[in-house]
Coordinates of C-alpha atoms in Angstrom, one line a residue:
M1 CA 214.2 142.2 93.8
N2 CA 211.3 141.1 91.6
L3 CA 209.7 139.3 94.6
A4 CA 210.1 142.4 96.7
G5 CA 208.5 144.5 94.0
R6 CA 205.6 142.1 93.7
L7 CA 205.1 142.2 97.4
W8 CA 205.1 145.9 97.5
R9 CA 202.6 146.1 94.7
S10 CA 200.3 143.9 96.8
T11 CA 197.5 145.9 98.2
R12 CA 197.5 143.8 101.4
V13 CA 201.2 144.4 102.1
R14 CA 200.9 148.1 101.4
L15 CA 198.0 148.4 103.7
I16 CA 199.8 146.5 106.5
V17 CA 202.9 148.7 106.1
S18 CA 200.7 151.9 106.2
F19 CA 199.0 150.7 109.3
V20 CA 202.3 150.0 111.0
A21 CA 203.8 153.3 110.0
V22 CA 200.8 155.4 111.2
A23 CA 200.5 153.4 114.4
L24 CA 204.2 153.8 115.1
L25 CA 204.2 157.5 114.4
V26 CA 201.1 158.1 116.6
G27 CA 202.4 155.8 119.4
V28 CA 205.9 157.5 119.6
A29 CA 204.4 161.0 119.5
S30 CA 201.9 160.1 122.2
F31 CA 204.6 158.5 124.3
L32 CA 206.9 161.5 124.1
V33 CA 204.2 164.2 124.6
G34 CA 202.3 162.1 127.2
G35 CA 205.5 161.4 129.2
R36 CA 206.4 165.1 129.3
L37 CA 202.9 166.2 130.3
L38 CA 202.8 163.5 133.0
Y39 CA 206.1 164.6 134.4
E40 CA 205.0 168.2 134.6
A41 CA 201.7 167.1 136.2
V42 CA 203.5 165.1 138.8
L43 CA 205.9 167.9 139.7
S44 CA 203.1 170.4 139.8
E45 CA 201.1 168.3 142.2
A46 CA 204.1 167.7 144.4
A47 CA 204.9 171.5 144.4
S48 CA 201.3 172.3 145.4
R49 CA 201.5 169.9 148.3
V50 CA 204.8 171.3 149.5
R51 CA 203.4 174.9 149.4
L52 CA 200.6 173.7 151.7
D53 CA 203.2 171.9 153.9
L54 CA 205.1 175.2 154.2
N55 CA 202.0 176.9 155.5
A56 CA 201.8 174.3 158.2
A57 CA 205.5 174.6 159.1
R58 CA 205.1 178.4 159.4
E59 CA 202.2 177.9 161.8
I60 CA 204.3 175.6 163.9
Y61 CA 207.2 178.1 163.9
Q62 CA 205.0 181.0 164.9
S63 CA 203.1 179.0 167.5
R64 CA 206.4 178.4 169.3
T65 CA 206.9 182.2 169.6
R66 CA 203.3 182.6 170.8
S67 CA 203.8 179.9 173.4
I68 CA 206.9 181.8 174.8
E69 CA 204.8 185.0 174.9
L70 CA 202.0 183.1 176.7
A71 CA 204.3 181.6 179.3
L72 CA 205.8 185.0 180.2
S73 CA 202.3 186.6 180.2
V74 CA 201.0 184.0 182.7
A75 CA 204.1 184.3 184.8
I76 CA 203.7 188.1 185.3
A77 CA 200.0 187.8 185.8
G78 CA 200.3 186.9 189.4
D79 CA 201.9 188.8 192.2
Q80 CA 204.7 186.3 193.0
V81 CA 207.4 188.0 191.0
Q82 CA 206.4 191.3 192.6
R83 CA 206.8 189.8 196.0
L84 CA 210.1 188.3 195.2
L85 CA 211.4 191.6 193.9
T86 CA 210.1 193.4 197.0
D87 CA 211.7 190.8 199.4
G88 CA 215.0 191.1 197.5
D89 CA 215.6 187.4 197.9
A90 CA 217.9 186.7 194.9
A91 CA 218.1 182.9 195.5
A92 CA 214.3 182.6 195.6
L93 CA 213.9 184.7 192.5
K94 CA 216.4 182.6 190.6
A95 CA 214.7 179.4 191.8
W96 CA 211.4 180.8 190.5
L97 CA 213.0 181.6 187.1
D98 CA 214.5 178.1 186.9
R99 CA 211.2 176.5 187.5
L100 CA 209.5 178.7 184.9
A101 CA 212.1 177.9 182.3
R102 CA 211.8 174.2 182.8
E103 CA 208.0 174.3 182.5
A104 CA 208.0 176.6 179.4
G105 CA 211.0 174.8 177.7
L106 CA 213.1 177.9 177.5
D107 CA 216.9 178.0 177.0
F108 CA 217.3 181.4 178.6
L109 CA 215.2 183.5 180.9
G110 CA 215.8 186.6 182.9
L111 CA 214.5 189.8 184.5
A112 CA 215.9 193.0 182.9
A113 CA 215.6 196.8 183.4
R114 CA 214.8 199.3 180.7
D115 CA 218.5 200.1 180.4
G116 CA 219.4 196.5 179.7
R117 CA 220.8 195.6 183.2
V118 CA 219.9 192.0 184.1
L119 CA 218.5 191.7 187.6
A120 CA 218.2 187.9 187.5
R121 CA 218.7 185.1 185.0
I122 CA 218.7 181.3 184.9
G123 CA 222.2 180.9 183.5
P124 CA 225.3 180.2 185.5
G125 CA 227.0 183.4 184.6
P126 CA 227.3 186.1 187.3
L127 CA 225.1 189.2 187.2
G128 CA 226.6 192.5 186.5
G129 CA 228.4 191.3 183.4
R130 CA 227.1 192.0 179.9
D131 CA 223.7 193.5 179.7
V132 CA 220.9 191.9 177.8
D133 CA 220.7 193.0 174.1
L134 CA 217.3 191.9 173.0
P135 CA 215.1 194.4 171.0
V136 CA 212.0 192.6 172.2
V137 CA 212.6 194.0 175.8
A138 CA 212.5 197.6 174.6
Q139 CA 209.6 196.9 172.4
A140 CA 207.6 195.3 175.1
L141 CA 208.3 198.1 177.6
A142 CA 207.4 200.7 174.9
A143 CA 204.2 198.9 173.9
G144 CA 203.2 198.0 177.5
R145 CA 202.3 194.4 176.4
P146 CA 204.1 191.1 175.7
M147 CA 206.1 191.2 172.4
G148 CA 208.0 188.4 170.7
G149 CA 209.6 187.2 167.5
T150 CA 212.8 186.1 165.8
V151 CA 216.0 187.7 167.0
I152 CA 219.8 187.3 166.3
M153 CA 222.0 187.0 169.3
D154 CA 225.8 187.2 169.1
A155 CA 228.2 184.9 170.9
A156 CA 228.8 187.3 173.8
S157 CA 225.1 187.7 174.5
L158 CA 224.7 183.9 174.5
A159 CA 227.7 183.4 176.7
A160 CA 226.3 186.0 179.2
E161 CA 223.1 183.9 179.4
D162 CA 224.9 180.5 179.4
P163 CA 228.2 179.6 178.0
A164 CA 226.7 176.3 176.9
L165 CA 224.4 178.1 174.6
A166 CA 227.3 180.0 173.0
R167 CA 229.1 176.7 172.3
R168 CA 225.9 175.1 170.9
A169 CA 225.4 178.1 168.5
V170 CA 228.8 177.5 166.7
V171 CA 228.1 176.1 163.3
R172 CA 230.8 175.4 160.7
P173 CA 229.7 175.7 157.1
V174 CA 229.9 172.5 155.0
A175 CA 230.6 172.7 151.3
T176 CA 227.8 171.1 149.1
A177 CA 227.0 170.9 145.4
R178 CA 225.2 173.9 143.8
A179 CA 225.9 176.2 146.9
D180 CA 228.3 179.1 147.1
P181 CA 231.8 178.1 148.4
A182 CA 231.8 177.7 152.2
P183 CA 233.4 180.7 154.0
E184 CA 236.4 180.2 156.3
G185 CA 235.7 179.8 160.0
A186 CA 232.5 179.1 162.0
R187 CA 229.4 181.2 162.5
T188 CA 229.0 182.1 166.1
E189 CA 225.8 184.2 166.1
A190 CA 222.6 182.4 166.6
L191 CA 219.0 182.5 165.5
C192 CA 216.6 182.6 168.5
L193 CA 212.9 182.9 169.3
A194 CA 212.5 185.4 172.1
A195 CA 209.8 187.3 173.9
A196 CA 209.4 189.9 176.7
A197 CA 206.6 190.8 179.0
P198 CA 206.6 194.2 181.0
L199 CA 206.0 194.1 184.7
S200 CA 203.7 196.4 186.5
R201 CA 206.8 197.8 188.2
E202 CA 208.1 200.7 186.1
G203 CA 211.0 199.8 183.8
L204 CA 211.2 196.0 184.3
A205 CA 210.5 193.2 181.9
L206 CA 210.6 189.4 182.0
Y207 CA 212.4 188.1 178.9
G208 CA 213.1 184.6 177.6
G209 CA 213.5 182.5 174.5
V210 CA 214.9 179.4 172.8
L211 CA 218.0 178.9 170.8
L212 CA 217.2 177.5 167.3
S213 CA 220.7 176.4 166.4
R214 CA 220.8 172.6 166.6
D215 CA 217.3 172.7 168.0
K216 CA 215.2 169.6 167.0
A217 CA 211.8 170.5 168.4
I218 CA 210.4 172.6 165.6
V219 CA 211.8 170.6 162.6
D220 CA 210.9 167.3 164.2
T221 CA 207.4 168.5 165.0
V222 CA 207.0 169.5 161.3
G223 CA 208.3 166.0 160.2
Q224 CA 205.9 164.2 162.6
T225 CA 202.8 166.5 162.1
V226 CA 203.0 167.2 158.4
F227 CA 204.9 164.2 156.9
K228 CA 204.0 161.6 159.5
N229 CA 207.8 160.6 159.6
E230 CA 207.2 158.7 156.3
S231 CA 210.2 157.3 154.6
F232 CA 211.1 156.3 151.0
A233 CA 213.9 154.0 150.0
G234 CA 215.4 154.2 153.5
R235 CA 215.4 158.0 153.5
Q236 CA 213.1 160.4 155.2
L237 CA 210.5 161.5 152.7
G238 CA 209.6 165.0 154.1
T239 CA 212.1 167.3 155.7
A240 CA 212.1 170.8 157.3
T241 CA 214.9 173.3 157.9
I242 CA 215.5 176.6 159.7
F243 CA 218.3 178.7 158.1
L244 CA 220.4 181.4 159.6
G245 CA 221.0 183.3 156.4
D246 CA 221.7 180.5 153.9
L247 CA 223.2 178.2 156.6
R248 CA 221.3 175.2 158.0
V249 CA 221.2 175.6 161.8
S250 CA 218.2 173.4 162.6
T251 CA 217.2 170.6 160.2
N252 CA 216.1 167.0 159.9
V253 CA 217.7 166.7 156.5
R254 CA 220.2 163.8 156.8
A255 CA 223.8 163.6 155.5
P256 CA 225.0 160.3 153.9
D257 CA 226.3 159.1 157.3
G258 CA 222.8 159.6 158.9
S259 CA 223.6 162.7 160.9
R260 CA 221.7 165.9 160.6
A261 CA 223.0 168.1 157.8
I262 CA 223.9 171.1 160.1
G263 CA 226.1 173.5 158.4
T264 CA 225.1 172.8 154.8
R265 CA 223.9 175.7 152.7
A266 CA 221.0 176.5 150.4
S267 CA 221.6 176.6 146.7
R268 CA 222.6 179.8 145.1
E269 CA 219.3 180.2 143.2
V270 CA 217.3 179.8 146.4
A271 CA 219.4 182.2 148.4
E272 CA 219.2 184.9 145.8
E273 CA 215.4 184.6 145.5
V274 CA 214.4 184.3 149.2
L275 CA 217.1 186.3 151.0
G276 CA 218.0 188.7 148.2
R277 CA 214.6 189.5 146.9
G278 CA 212.3 188.4 149.7
G279 CA 210.3 186.1 147.5
V280 CA 209.0 182.6 148.0
W281 CA 210.8 179.7 146.2
S282 CA 208.7 176.8 145.2
G283 CA 209.8 174.0 142.9
R284 CA 212.6 171.6 142.3
A285 CA 215.9 172.4 144.1
F286 CA 219.1 170.7 145.2
V287 CA 218.9 170.2 149.0
A288 CA 222.3 169.4 150.5
Y289 CA 222.7 165.9 149.0
D290 CA 219.4 165.2 147.1
W291 CA 217.0 166.8 144.6
Q292 CA 213.8 167.6 146.3
I293 CA 210.5 169.4 145.6
T294 CA 210.8 172.3 147.9
A295 CA 209.3 175.5 149.3
Y296 CA 211.3 178.3 151.0
E297 CA 210.1 181.6 152.5
P298 CA 212.2 184.3 154.4
I299 CA 212.3 184.5 158.2
V300 CA 212.0 188.1 159.3
D301 CA 213.3 189.3 162.7
V302 CA 211.5 191.7 165.0
N303 CA 213.1 194.7 163.3
G304 CA 211.8 193.6 159.8
Q305 CA 215.1 192.3 158.5
R306 CA 215.4 189.1 156.5
V307 CA 217.7 187.0 158.7
G308 CA 217.0 183.4 157.6
M309 CA 214.7 181.0 155.8
L310 CA 212.1 178.4 156.6
Y311 CA 212.1 175.4 154.3
V312 CA 210.0 172.2 153.7
G313 CA 210.5 169.6 151.0
V314 CA 209.9 166.1 149.8
L315 CA 212.2 163.7 148.0
E316 CA 211.9 164.1 144.2
A317 CA 212.9 160.4 143.9
K318 CA 209.5 159.3 145.1
Y319 CA 207.7 161.3 142.5
A320 CA 210.3 160.4 139.8
G321 CA 209.8 156.7 140.6
L322 CA 206.0 157.1 140.4
W323 CA 206.5 158.9 137.0
R324 CA 208.8 156.1 135.7
Q325 CA 206.3 153.4 136.8
T326 CA 203.4 155.2 135.1
L327 CA 205.6 155.9 132.0
M328 CA 206.4 152.2 131.9
V329 CA 202.7 151.3 132.0
F330 CA 202.1 153.9 129.3
A331 CA 205.0 152.4 127.1
L332 CA 203.7 148.9 127.5
T333 CA 200.2 150.1 126.6
T334 CA 201.5 151.9 123.5
L335 CA 203.4 148.8 122.5
A336 CA 200.4 146.6 122.9
C337 CA 198.4 149.1 120.8
L338 CA 201.0 148.8 118.1
V339 CA 200.8 145.0 118.1
V340 CA 197.0 145.2 117.9
A341 CA 197.2 147.8 115.1
V342 CA 199.5 145.5 113.1
G343 CA 197.1 142.5 113.6
L344 CA 194.1 144.7 112.8
G345 CA 195.9 146.0 109.7
A346 CA 196.5 142.5 108.5
Y347 CA 192.9 141.5 109.1
L348 CA 191.5 144.5 107.3
A349 CA 193.9 144.1 104.4
E350 CA 192.7 140.5 104.0
R351 CA 189.1 141.6 103.9
I352 CA 189.7 144.5 101.5
T353 CA 191.2 142.2 98.9
R354 CA 188.0 140.2 98.7
P355 CA 185.3 142.7 97.7
V356 CA 184.5 141.2 94.3
N357 CA 183.9 137.7 95.8
Q358 CA 181.8 139.2 98.5
L359 CA 179.7 141.1 95.9
I360 CA 179.2 138.0 93.9
A361 CA 178.1 136.0 97.0
A362 CA 175.8 138.8 98.0
S363 CA 174.2 138.9 94.5
E364 CA 173.4 135.2 94.7
R365 CA 171.8 135.6 98.1
V366 CA 169.6 138.5 96.8
A367 CA 168.5 136.3 93.9
R368 CA 167.3 133.8 96.5
G369 CA 165.3 136.4 98.3
D370 CA 167.7 137.5 101.0
F371 CA 167.8 141.3 101.0
S372 CA 170.4 141.7 103.8
P373 CA 173.6 140.0 102.7
E374 CA 177.0 141.1 104.0
V375 CA 179.0 142.9 101.3
G376 CA 182.1 143.6 103.5
P377 CA 184.0 146.9 104.1
I378 CA 183.8 149.6 101.5
V379 CA 187.1 150.0 99.5
R380 CA 188.5 153.3 98.3
S381 CA 188.3 152.5 94.6
D382 CA 185.8 152.1 91.8
L383 CA 184.7 148.9 93.5
G384 CA 183.8 151.0 96.5
L385 CA 181.3 153.0 94.4
L386 CA 179.8 149.7 93.3
Q387 CA 179.6 148.4 96.9
R388 CA 177.9 151.6 98.0
G389 CA 175.4 151.5 95.2
F390 CA 174.8 147.8 95.9
Q391 CA 174.3 148.5 99.6
E392 CA 171.9 151.4 98.9
M393 CA 169.9 149.2 96.6
L394 CA 169.7 146.4 99.2
L395 CA 168.6 148.9 101.9
A396 CA 165.9 150.3 99.6
L397 CA 164.7 146.8 98.7
G398 CA 164.8 145.6 102.3
E399 CA 163.0 148.7 103.6
R400 CA 160.3 148.3 101.0
E401 CA 159.9 144.7 101.8
R402 CA 159.7 145.4 105.5
R403 CA 157.1 148.2 105.1
Q404 CA 155.0 146.0 102.8
Q405 CA 155.2 143.1 105.3
E406 CA 154.3 145.4 108.3
E407 CA 151.5 147.0 106.4
S408 CA 150.1 143.6 105.3
E409 CA 150.3 142.3 108.9
K410 CA 148.6 145.3 110.3
R411 CA 145.8 145.2 107.7
L412 CA 145.3 141.5 108.3
L413 CA 145.2 141.9 112.0
Q414 CA 142.9 144.9 111.8
S415 CA 140.6 143.0 109.3
E416 CA 140.4 140.1 111.7
K417 CA 139.5 142.4 114.6
Q418 CA 137.0 144.3 112.6
A419 CA 135.4 141.1 111.3
L420 CA 135.2 139.7 114.8
V421 CA 133.7 142.9 116.3
G422 CA 131.3 143.2 113.3
R423 CA 129.9 139.8 113.8
L424 CA 129.7 140.4 117.5
A425 CA 127.9 143.8 117.0
A426 CA 125.5 142.3 114.5
G427 CA 124.3 139.7 117.0
V428 CA 124.4 142.0 120.0
A429 CA 122.4 144.8 118.3
H430 CA 119.3 142.8 117.6
E431 CA 119.4 140.6 120.7
I432 CA 120.1 143.3 123.3
N433 CA 118.5 146.5 121.9
N434 CA 114.9 145.2 122.2
P435 CA 115.2 143.9 125.8
L436 CA 117.1 147.1 126.7
T437 CA 114.3 149.2 125.3
G438 CA 111.7 147.3 127.4
V439 CA 113.8 147.6 130.5
L440 CA 114.4 151.3 130.0
T441 CA 110.7 152.0 129.1
F442 CA 109.3 150.2 132.2
T443 CA 112.0 151.8 134.4
H444 CA 110.9 155.3 133.4
L445 CA 107.2 154.3 133.9
L446 CA 107.9 153.2 137.4
L447 CA 109.9 156.4 138.1
R448 CA 106.7 158.4 137.2
R449 CA 104.8 156.8 140.1
G450 CA 104.8 159.0 143.1
D451 CA 104.1 156.3 145.8
L452 CA 107.5 154.6 145.6
P453 CA 110.0 154.8 148.6
A454 CA 113.1 156.9 148.1
E455 CA 115.5 153.9 148.1
V456 CA 113.4 152.2 145.4
V457 CA 113.5 155.4 143.3
H458 CA 117.3 155.5 143.7
D459 CA 117.7 151.9 142.6
L460 CA 115.4 152.5 139.6
Q461 CA 117.5 155.6 138.6
T462 CA 120.7 153.4 138.8
I463 CA 119.0 150.8 136.6
A464 CA 118.1 153.5 134.0
A465 CA 121.6 155.0 134.0
Q466 CA 123.3 151.7 133.5
T467 CA 120.8 150.7 130.8
E468 CA 121.6 153.9 129.0
R469 CA 125.3 153.0 129.3
V470 CA 124.8 149.6 127.7
R471 CA 122.8 151.3 124.9
K472 CA 125.8 153.6 124.3
I473 CA 128.2 150.6 124.2
V474 CA 125.9 148.8 121.7
K475 CA 125.8 152.0 119.6
G476 CA 129.6 152.3 119.7
L477 CA 129.9 148.7 118.5
L478 CA 127.5 149.4 115.6
D479 CA 129.4 152.5 114.7
F480 CA 132.7 150.7 114.8
S481 CA 131.6 147.7 112.7
R482 CA 129.5 149.7 110.2
Q483 CA 131.2 150.0 106.8
T484 CA 130.0 153.5 106.2
K485 CA 130.6 155.1 102.9
L486 CA 132.3 158.5 103.0
E487 CA 130.3 161.5 102.1
A488 CA 133.3 163.5 101.0
Q489 CA 133.1 167.0 99.8
P490 CA 135.7 169.7 99.1
S491 CA 136.8 171.1 102.5
D492 CA 139.3 173.6 103.8
L493 CA 141.2 171.8 106.6
N494 CA 142.0 174.7 108.9
P495 CA 138.4 176.0 109.3
L496 CA 137.3 172.4 109.9
V497 CA 139.8 171.9 112.7
A498 CA 139.1 175.4 114.1
A499 CA 135.4 174.5 114.4
A500 CA 136.1 171.4 116.3
V501 CA 138.4 173.3 118.7
K502 CA 135.7 175.9 119.2
L503 CA 133.2 173.3 120.2
M504 CA 135.5 172.0 122.9
T505 CA 136.5 175.4 124.3
N506 CA 133.9 175.6 127.0
Q507 CA 134.7 172.1 128.3
A508 CA 138.4 173.1 128.4
L509 CA 137.5 176.2 130.4
L510 CA 135.5 174.2 132.9
K511 CA 138.4 171.9 133.5
G512 CA 140.9 174.8 133.7
V513 CA 143.0 173.6 130.7
R514 CA 144.2 176.0 128.0
L515 CA 143.1 174.8 124.6
H516 CA 144.4 176.6 121.4
F517 CA 144.7 176.0 117.7
D518 CA 148.0 176.7 115.8
P519 CA 147.6 176.5 112.0
Q520 CA 151.1 176.7 110.6
E521 CA 150.0 177.4 107.0
E522 CA 147.1 177.2 104.5
F523 CA 146.5 173.9 102.7
P524 CA 144.9 173.0 99.4
V525 CA 141.2 172.0 99.5
M526 CA 140.8 168.3 100.3
N527 CA 138.0 165.8 99.9
L528 CA 136.8 165.1 103.4
D529 CA 133.7 163.7 105.2
R530 CA 133.4 166.8 107.4
S531 CA 131.0 165.2 109.9
Q532 CA 133.1 162.1 110.5
M533 CA 136.4 163.9 110.5
Q534 CA 135.1 166.5 113.0
G535 CA 134.0 163.6 115.2
V536 CA 137.5 162.2 115.1
L537 CA 139.0 165.6 116.1
I538 CA 136.5 166.0 119.0
N539 CA 137.2 162.5 120.2
M540 CA 141.0 163.2 120.2
I541 CA 140.5 166.6 122.0
I542 CA 138.3 165.0 124.7
N543 CA 140.9 162.3 125.3
A544 CA 143.6 165.0 125.6
L545 CA 141.5 167.1 128.1
D546 CA 140.8 164.0 130.2
A547 CA 144.5 163.2 130.4
T548 CA 145.5 166.8 131.3
P549 CA 145.3 168.2 134.8
P550 CA 144.0 171.7 135.5
G551 CA 146.6 174.3 134.5
G552 CA 147.8 172.2 131.7
E553 CA 147.7 172.8 127.9
V554 CA 146.2 171.1 124.9
A555 CA 147.5 172.3 121.5
V556 CA 146.0 171.4 118.1
I557 CA 148.4 172.0 115.2
T558 CA 148.2 171.6 111.4
R559 CA 151.4 171.4 109.3
P560 CA 152.7 169.8 106.1
G561 CA 153.6 166.1 106.3
D562 CA 157.2 164.9 105.7
P563 CA 157.2 163.0 102.4
A564 CA 160.4 161.2 103.3
R565 CA 158.6 159.3 106.1
R566 CA 155.6 158.5 103.8
G567 CA 157.3 157.0 100.8
G568 CA 157.4 160.3 99.0
R569 CA 153.6 160.9 99.4
Q570 CA 152.5 164.5 100.0
G571 CA 150.1 165.1 102.8
V572 CA 149.1 167.1 105.9
E573 CA 149.3 166.4 109.6
I574 CA 147.0 167.3 112.4
L575 CA 148.7 167.1 115.8
V576 CA 146.8 167.0 119.1
R577 CA 149.4 167.6 121.8
D578 CA 148.8 167.6 125.6
T579 CA 150.8 168.2 128.7
G580 CA 149.0 165.4 130.6
C581 CA 150.0 162.3 132.4
G582 CA 151.3 160.5 129.2
I583 CA 150.8 156.8 128.3
A584 CA 152.7 153.9 129.6
P585 CA 154.9 152.1 127.0
E586 CA 153.1 148.8 127.5
H587 CA 149.8 150.5 126.5
L588 CA 150.9 152.1 123.3
D589 CA 150.4 149.1 121.1
K590 CA 146.8 148.5 122.5
L591 CA 145.4 152.1 122.2
F592 CA 143.5 151.3 119.0
D593 CA 142.2 147.9 120.1
P594 CA 138.4 147.7 120.6
F595 CA 137.3 148.0 124.3
F596 CA 140.8 148.9 125.5
T597 CA 140.7 151.9 127.8
T598 CA 142.8 153.2 130.8
K599 CA 139.8 155.2 132.2
E600 CA 137.9 154.2 135.2
V601 CA 134.9 151.9 134.8
G602 CA 131.9 153.8 133.5
Q603 CA 134.1 156.6 132.1
G604 CA 134.7 155.2 128.6
T605 CA 133.9 152.2 126.3
G606 CA 137.3 151.9 124.7
L607 CA 135.9 152.3 121.2
G608 CA 136.6 156.0 120.5
L609 CA 140.1 155.6 119.1
A610 CA 139.2 152.4 117.2
V611 CA 136.3 154.3 115.5
S612 CA 138.6 157.3 114.8
Q613 CA 141.2 155.1 113.3
G614 CA 138.6 153.5 111.0
V615 CA 137.5 156.9 109.8
V616 CA 141.0 158.1 109.1
A617 CA 141.9 154.9 107.4
R618 CA 138.9 155.3 105.1
H619 CA 140.3 158.7 104.1
G620 CA 143.6 156.9 103.2
G621 CA 145.5 158.2 106.2
E622 CA 146.7 156.9 109.5
I623 CA 147.0 157.9 113.2
T624 CA 150.2 157.6 115.2
V625 CA 151.1 158.4 118.8
R626 CA 154.2 159.5 120.7
S627 CA 154.1 159.6 124.5
K628 CA 156.2 159.4 127.6
P629 CA 154.8 158.9 131.1
G630 CA 154.6 162.3 132.9
Q631 CA 155.5 164.3 129.7
G632 CA 152.3 164.3 127.8
S633 CA 151.2 162.7 124.5
T634 CA 151.0 163.7 120.8
F635 CA 148.5 162.1 118.5
T636 CA 149.2 162.7 114.8
I637 CA 146.6 162.3 112.1
W638 CA 148.2 162.1 108.6
L639 CA 145.9 162.6 105.6
P640 CA 147.1 162.4 101.9
E641 CA 146.5 165.5 99.8
E642 CA 144.6 163.4 97.2
I643 CA 141.8 161.6 99.1
R644 CA 139.4 159.3 97.3
S645 CA 135.8 160.5 97.7
E646 CA 134.4 157.0 97.6
G647 CA 134.4 154.8 100.7
Y648 CA 136.0 151.4 100.7
D649 CA 135.7 148.2 102.8
W650 CA 138.4 147.1 105.3

C-alpha cells in the first residue's frame, strides 16, 4: 500500500495516468460518435443512389408503354388494315395481327368496336365470346389518338384473349416476415400494360398489350441497365419489382432456393405509405428475405387509381460490410492513437520531472557565452514561472547579441566599401577631371566651326555627351566619398517633404503617374540638413517614378515610427511607395551598393541610393526596402527624433 501511495504521488505516474484517461475518453467517444455518423452517411449515400435508380426504372417501365403505343400507331398508319377489313378476309386479318404481335412483343392484340365487340384477336379463343374490357379503347376512340397505360384485367378478360395468359396471371401469396398475413386463395386478376389506337374507320380501334405477371423483361432490363447484374456474396446486388397491390407479380428478387420471389408481399410500413397515402418510400426496408436500401413509388392505372408499386433496391449487406470494414480501420486507428498517447505521456512525464537539472545546465552554457540553451518544456508550477523568465531573459540577450553583431558587420562592410570608393574617387577626380575638361573644351570648340560635315558634327556631339556623363559619374563618386559635415537646422518635417514632392509634380504629370503626399500627423521640430535630406527624397521619388508605368501611383507618407522595432527609440518614418514593377529578391541586398543599378546603360550611375543612405546614416537613421516583383516597392526612411547636429565620419 505504501508503495502504491508513493507511486501515485509521483508526478510522472500521475501524468501518465492522466494521459491514458483522457486519451481513452476521447478515443471511445470519437469511436462511438464517428461510427454512428459513418453509418448514417453510408445509408444516406445508398438511399440517394437508389432514388436515382428508381427514376431510371420508372423510365424503363414507361418506355414499354410508349413502345406499345408506337407499334400500334405505325400499324394503323398504312392502309393494309383498312384493306383487310374491306376484303372481309378473317384469316388474313388474323395472320396480320399475329405478325404484328410477334414483332412488337405483345401478349394480346385485337381489333375492337366502340361497343367492345372484338372483330379479330391473336388468341385461340373464338370470336363472339366475352367483349374486350379495356378502358384505353374507349379513351383512344374519344381522344382520336393512341392512348396507353397500366390497366387491371380480370381472369375472364385474360381467358378471352388467351387461356394461357389467365393461367400465367394466377399468383399465390407467400407469407414473409414483416408483411401482413397472406390471404387465402390465389389472385387471378393481372397487371398489364395496354394501349389502343383508333382507325380512320368510324368506331374501330386496334388494341394490344403485355401481361406483367411473371414477366421478366422490365425487371431484368432494370437489373442489367441500372445495376449491371452486379452480385454481392453470391446474391444479386440490385433488384427491381412490379407489384399488383402489395403482391410481387414480376421481380428479380430471389428466394433462398434461387427462384424468383413471385407471390411475396411488401412490408406493412411500405404498403401503408405507398398504396395507402400515395407517397414515395425511400430508405431501409425488409424485402422478402433480406434487408435492403429501397425506393418504392405507386403505379397508377389509366383511371388514376393506385393499383400497384414499382420498386428498386440494393442489398444493405454490402453497405453494412463497407461500414464494418471502415469502422474496423477506425477502431485500429483509435487503438494506435491510444498507444501513441501512452508512450507520449511517458516521454513527456520523464521530461517534466527534470526541469531543475535542465535550468542548471542552461545556466552553465549561458555563463560560457551560449545564449540559446535548451531549457525543456515549461511545467505548470513555480518552476514554470522561473523557466519562462529564464527563456525571456535568454531571448532578450540573444536578440541584443544578434542585433549588435549584425550592426557591427554592416558598419564594417559599409566602412570597407566607403574606404575603397573614397580612395578610388580621390585618385579618379584629379587624374580624370583635367583630361575630361580638355576633351570637352576642344570638342565644343570644334562644334563651333561651320565647315564640318554633318557626320563629324554628330560624332563630336556624341563625344561631348559621353564626356559629360563621365563627369557626372566622377562627381557622384566625389559626393559619395566626401565626408560632409551636416549643416543641421531646426526643421519641420512635413513641409520639407511637401516641398520635395512639389518639385517632382511636373515630372510625374509628364509620365502620367499620380504623385501625392499623405502626412498622417504633425511631428516635433527636428534638426535636419534640409538641402541634403531634400536631395535624398527627390532621389527616392525619381527612382519610384522610373519604376512606375503610366497610370500608376507614387505615394509619399509620413508617420510615427514603431519603437518596438527600434529598440524602444522614438522616431518618424518617411515612406515612398510605388505601384511599379517591383524589385527582384536577388537584387534587394545589392540596392545600396555603389555602382549597382538595374537601369539601362546610360540611364543611371548606381550611386543615388548609396549617397542617400550615407546622408540618412549621418542623421542617425536608416533606409529599408520592401518589394515584390509586379507589386511595387516601399522605401522607408527612419529618422530618430533627437538628431545630432554635428556630422560624423563613417
